[in-house]
mmCIF file of C-alpha atoms in Angstrom:
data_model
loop_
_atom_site.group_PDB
_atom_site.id
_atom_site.type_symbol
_atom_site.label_atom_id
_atom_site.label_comp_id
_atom_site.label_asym_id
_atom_site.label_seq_id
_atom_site.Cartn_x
_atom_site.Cartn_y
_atom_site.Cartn_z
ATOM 1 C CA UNK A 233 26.718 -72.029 30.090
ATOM 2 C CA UNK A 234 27.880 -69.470 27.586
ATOM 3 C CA UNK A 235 27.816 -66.102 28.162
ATOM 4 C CA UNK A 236 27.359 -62.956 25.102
ATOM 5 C CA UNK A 237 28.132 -59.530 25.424
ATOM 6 C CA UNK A 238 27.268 -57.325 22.820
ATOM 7 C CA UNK A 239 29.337 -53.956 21.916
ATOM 8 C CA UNK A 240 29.391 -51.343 19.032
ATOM 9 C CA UNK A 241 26.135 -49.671 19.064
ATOM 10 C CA UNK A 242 25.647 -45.801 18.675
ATOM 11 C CA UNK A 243 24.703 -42.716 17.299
ATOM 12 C CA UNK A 244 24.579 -43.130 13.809
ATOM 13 C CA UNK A 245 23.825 -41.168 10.487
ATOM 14 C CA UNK A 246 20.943 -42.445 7.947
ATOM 15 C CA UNK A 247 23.180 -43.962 5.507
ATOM 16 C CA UNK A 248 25.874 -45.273 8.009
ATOM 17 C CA UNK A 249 26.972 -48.012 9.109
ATOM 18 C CA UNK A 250 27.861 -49.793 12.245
ATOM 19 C CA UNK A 251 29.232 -52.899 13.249
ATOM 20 C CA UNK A 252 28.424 -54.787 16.241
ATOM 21 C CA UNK A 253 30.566 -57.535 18.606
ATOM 22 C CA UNK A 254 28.638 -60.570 20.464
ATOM 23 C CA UNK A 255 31.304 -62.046 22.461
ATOM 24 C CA UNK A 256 30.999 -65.162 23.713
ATOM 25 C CA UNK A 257 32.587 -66.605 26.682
ATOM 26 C CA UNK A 258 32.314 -69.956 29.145
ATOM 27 C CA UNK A 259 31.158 -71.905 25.916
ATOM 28 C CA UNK A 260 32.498 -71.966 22.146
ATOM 29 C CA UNK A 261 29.955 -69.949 19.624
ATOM 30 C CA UNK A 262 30.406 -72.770 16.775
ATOM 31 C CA UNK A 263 28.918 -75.016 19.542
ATOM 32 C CA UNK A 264 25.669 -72.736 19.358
ATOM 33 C CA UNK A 265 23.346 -71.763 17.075
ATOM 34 C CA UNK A 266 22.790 -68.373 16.997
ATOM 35 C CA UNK A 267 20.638 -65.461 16.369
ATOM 36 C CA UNK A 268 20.207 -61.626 16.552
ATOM 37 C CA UNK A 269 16.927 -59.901 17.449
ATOM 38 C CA UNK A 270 16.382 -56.411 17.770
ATOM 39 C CA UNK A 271 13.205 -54.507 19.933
ATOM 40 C CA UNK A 272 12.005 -50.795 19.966
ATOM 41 C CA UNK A 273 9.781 -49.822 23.199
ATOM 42 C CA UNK A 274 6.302 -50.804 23.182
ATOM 43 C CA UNK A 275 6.897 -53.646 20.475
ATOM 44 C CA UNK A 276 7.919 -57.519 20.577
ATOM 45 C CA UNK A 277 11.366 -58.413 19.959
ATOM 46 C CA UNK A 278 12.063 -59.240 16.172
ATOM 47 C CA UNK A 279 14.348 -61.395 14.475
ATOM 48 C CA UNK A 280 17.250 -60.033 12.627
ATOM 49 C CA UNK A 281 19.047 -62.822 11.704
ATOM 50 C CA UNK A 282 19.529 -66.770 12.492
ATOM 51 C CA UNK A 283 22.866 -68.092 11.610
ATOM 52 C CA UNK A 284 23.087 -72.018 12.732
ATOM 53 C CA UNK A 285 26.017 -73.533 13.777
ATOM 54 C CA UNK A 286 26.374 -75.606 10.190
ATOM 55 C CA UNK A 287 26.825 -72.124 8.376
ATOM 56 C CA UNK A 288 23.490 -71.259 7.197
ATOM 57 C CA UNK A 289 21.705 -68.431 7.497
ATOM 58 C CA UNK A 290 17.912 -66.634 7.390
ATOM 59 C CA UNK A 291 17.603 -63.319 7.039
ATOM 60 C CA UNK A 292 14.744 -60.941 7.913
ATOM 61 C CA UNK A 293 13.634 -59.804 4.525
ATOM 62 C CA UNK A 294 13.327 -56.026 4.842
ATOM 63 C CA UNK A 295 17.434 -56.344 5.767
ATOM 64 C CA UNK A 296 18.527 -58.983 3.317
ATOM 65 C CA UNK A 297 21.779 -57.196 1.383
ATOM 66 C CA UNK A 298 21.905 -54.210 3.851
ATOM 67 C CA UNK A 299 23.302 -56.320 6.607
ATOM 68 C CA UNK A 300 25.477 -59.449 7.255
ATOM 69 C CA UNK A 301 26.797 -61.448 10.212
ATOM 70 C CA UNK A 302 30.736 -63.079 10.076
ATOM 71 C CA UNK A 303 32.476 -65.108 12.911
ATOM 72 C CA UNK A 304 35.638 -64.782 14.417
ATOM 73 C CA UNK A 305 36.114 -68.049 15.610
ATOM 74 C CA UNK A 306 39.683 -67.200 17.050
ATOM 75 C CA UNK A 307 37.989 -64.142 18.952
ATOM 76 C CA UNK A 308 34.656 -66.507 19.923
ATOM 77 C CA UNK A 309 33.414 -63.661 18.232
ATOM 78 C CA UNK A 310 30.033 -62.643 15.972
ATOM 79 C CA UNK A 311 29.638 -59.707 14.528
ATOM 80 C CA UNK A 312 26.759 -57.962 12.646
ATOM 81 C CA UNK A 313 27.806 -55.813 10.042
ATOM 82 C CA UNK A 314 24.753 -53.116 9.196
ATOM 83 C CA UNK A 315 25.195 -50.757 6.725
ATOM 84 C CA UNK A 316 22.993 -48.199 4.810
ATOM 85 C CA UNK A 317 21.158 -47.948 8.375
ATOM 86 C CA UNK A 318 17.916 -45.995 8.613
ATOM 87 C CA UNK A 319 15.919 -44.702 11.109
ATOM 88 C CA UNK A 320 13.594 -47.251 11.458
ATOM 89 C CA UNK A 321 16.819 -49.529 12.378
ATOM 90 C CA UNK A 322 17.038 -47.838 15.620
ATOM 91 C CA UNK A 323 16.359 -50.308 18.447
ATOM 92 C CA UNK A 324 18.564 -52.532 21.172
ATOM 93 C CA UNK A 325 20.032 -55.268 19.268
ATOM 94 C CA UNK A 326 21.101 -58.557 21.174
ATOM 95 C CA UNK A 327 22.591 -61.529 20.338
ATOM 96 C CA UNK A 328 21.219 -65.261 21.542
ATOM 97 C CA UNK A 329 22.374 -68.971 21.575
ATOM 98 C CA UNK A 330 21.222 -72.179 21.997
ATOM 99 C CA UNK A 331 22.878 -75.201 21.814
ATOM 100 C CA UNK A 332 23.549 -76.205 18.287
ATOM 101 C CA UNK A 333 21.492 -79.620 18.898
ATOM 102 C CA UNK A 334 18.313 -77.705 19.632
ATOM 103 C CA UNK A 335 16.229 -76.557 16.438
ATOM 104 C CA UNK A 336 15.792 -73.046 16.133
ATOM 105 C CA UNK A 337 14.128 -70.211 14.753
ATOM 106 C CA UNK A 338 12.888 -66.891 15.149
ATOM 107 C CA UNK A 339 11.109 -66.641 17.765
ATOM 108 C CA UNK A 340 13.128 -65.572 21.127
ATOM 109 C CA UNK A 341 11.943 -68.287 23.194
ATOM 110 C CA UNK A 342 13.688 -70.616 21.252
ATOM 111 C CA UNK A 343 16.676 -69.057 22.685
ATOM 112 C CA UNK A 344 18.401 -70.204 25.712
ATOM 113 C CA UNK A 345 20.819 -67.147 26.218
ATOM 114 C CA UNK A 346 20.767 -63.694 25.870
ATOM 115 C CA UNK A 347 23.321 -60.862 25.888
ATOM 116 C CA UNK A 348 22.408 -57.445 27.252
ATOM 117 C CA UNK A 349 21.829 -55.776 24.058
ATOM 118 C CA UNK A 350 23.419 -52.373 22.701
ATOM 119 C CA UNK A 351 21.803 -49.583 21.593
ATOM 120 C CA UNK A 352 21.457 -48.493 17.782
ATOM 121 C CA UNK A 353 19.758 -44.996 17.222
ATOM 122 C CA UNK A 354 19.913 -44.104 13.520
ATOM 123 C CA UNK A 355 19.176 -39.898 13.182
ATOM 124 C CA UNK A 356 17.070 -38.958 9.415
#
């Protein structure tokens, strides 16, 4: 079973930018589809981003051109690269997988594995 760990988060500027590091180890990421979510206390978990194994991607909407997701495949890497971050972006993000057979979407239950998450406070 693969396991993520997520890195990067911080203390951040409105305007800044941050990039974050799911690492993947005891499985290959390009084996997985994958996904980021993000949660503030008190609410559900949202989707950020899915990115299946096969390349595509879906984007939230209200992020769409302020953030984007690459692979390092040497690395068995992800990263999400988020950039003109505002407040409102401040919550734990965390990366999932499930196997790459298994549809997918954005709900977090149709994830099988989770990383710990990192925190990403954004100050106005």
């Amino acid at each position: 079973q693969v396991q993520l760990v997520e890195s990067g988060g911080g203390l951040v500027q409105a305007g800044g930018s941050l990039r974050l590091s799911c690492a993947a180890s005891g499985g290959t990421l390009s084996d997985y589809n994958m996904g980021w979510f993000r949660q503030v206390p008190g609410k559900d978990r949202e989707f950020v981003v899915i990115a299946w194994s096969v390349g595509e991607e879906y984007w939230r909407d209200s992020l769409k051109g302020r953030f984007t997701i690459s692979r390092d495949n040497a690395k068995n890497t992800m990263f999400l690269e988020m950039n003109g971050l505002k407040p409102e972006d401040t919550a734990v993000y965390y990366c999932a997988a499930t196997d790459a057979a298994r549809r997918v979407g954005i709900r977090p239950r149709d994830y099988d594995v989770w990383g710990q998450g990192t925190q990403v406070t954004v100050s106005s």
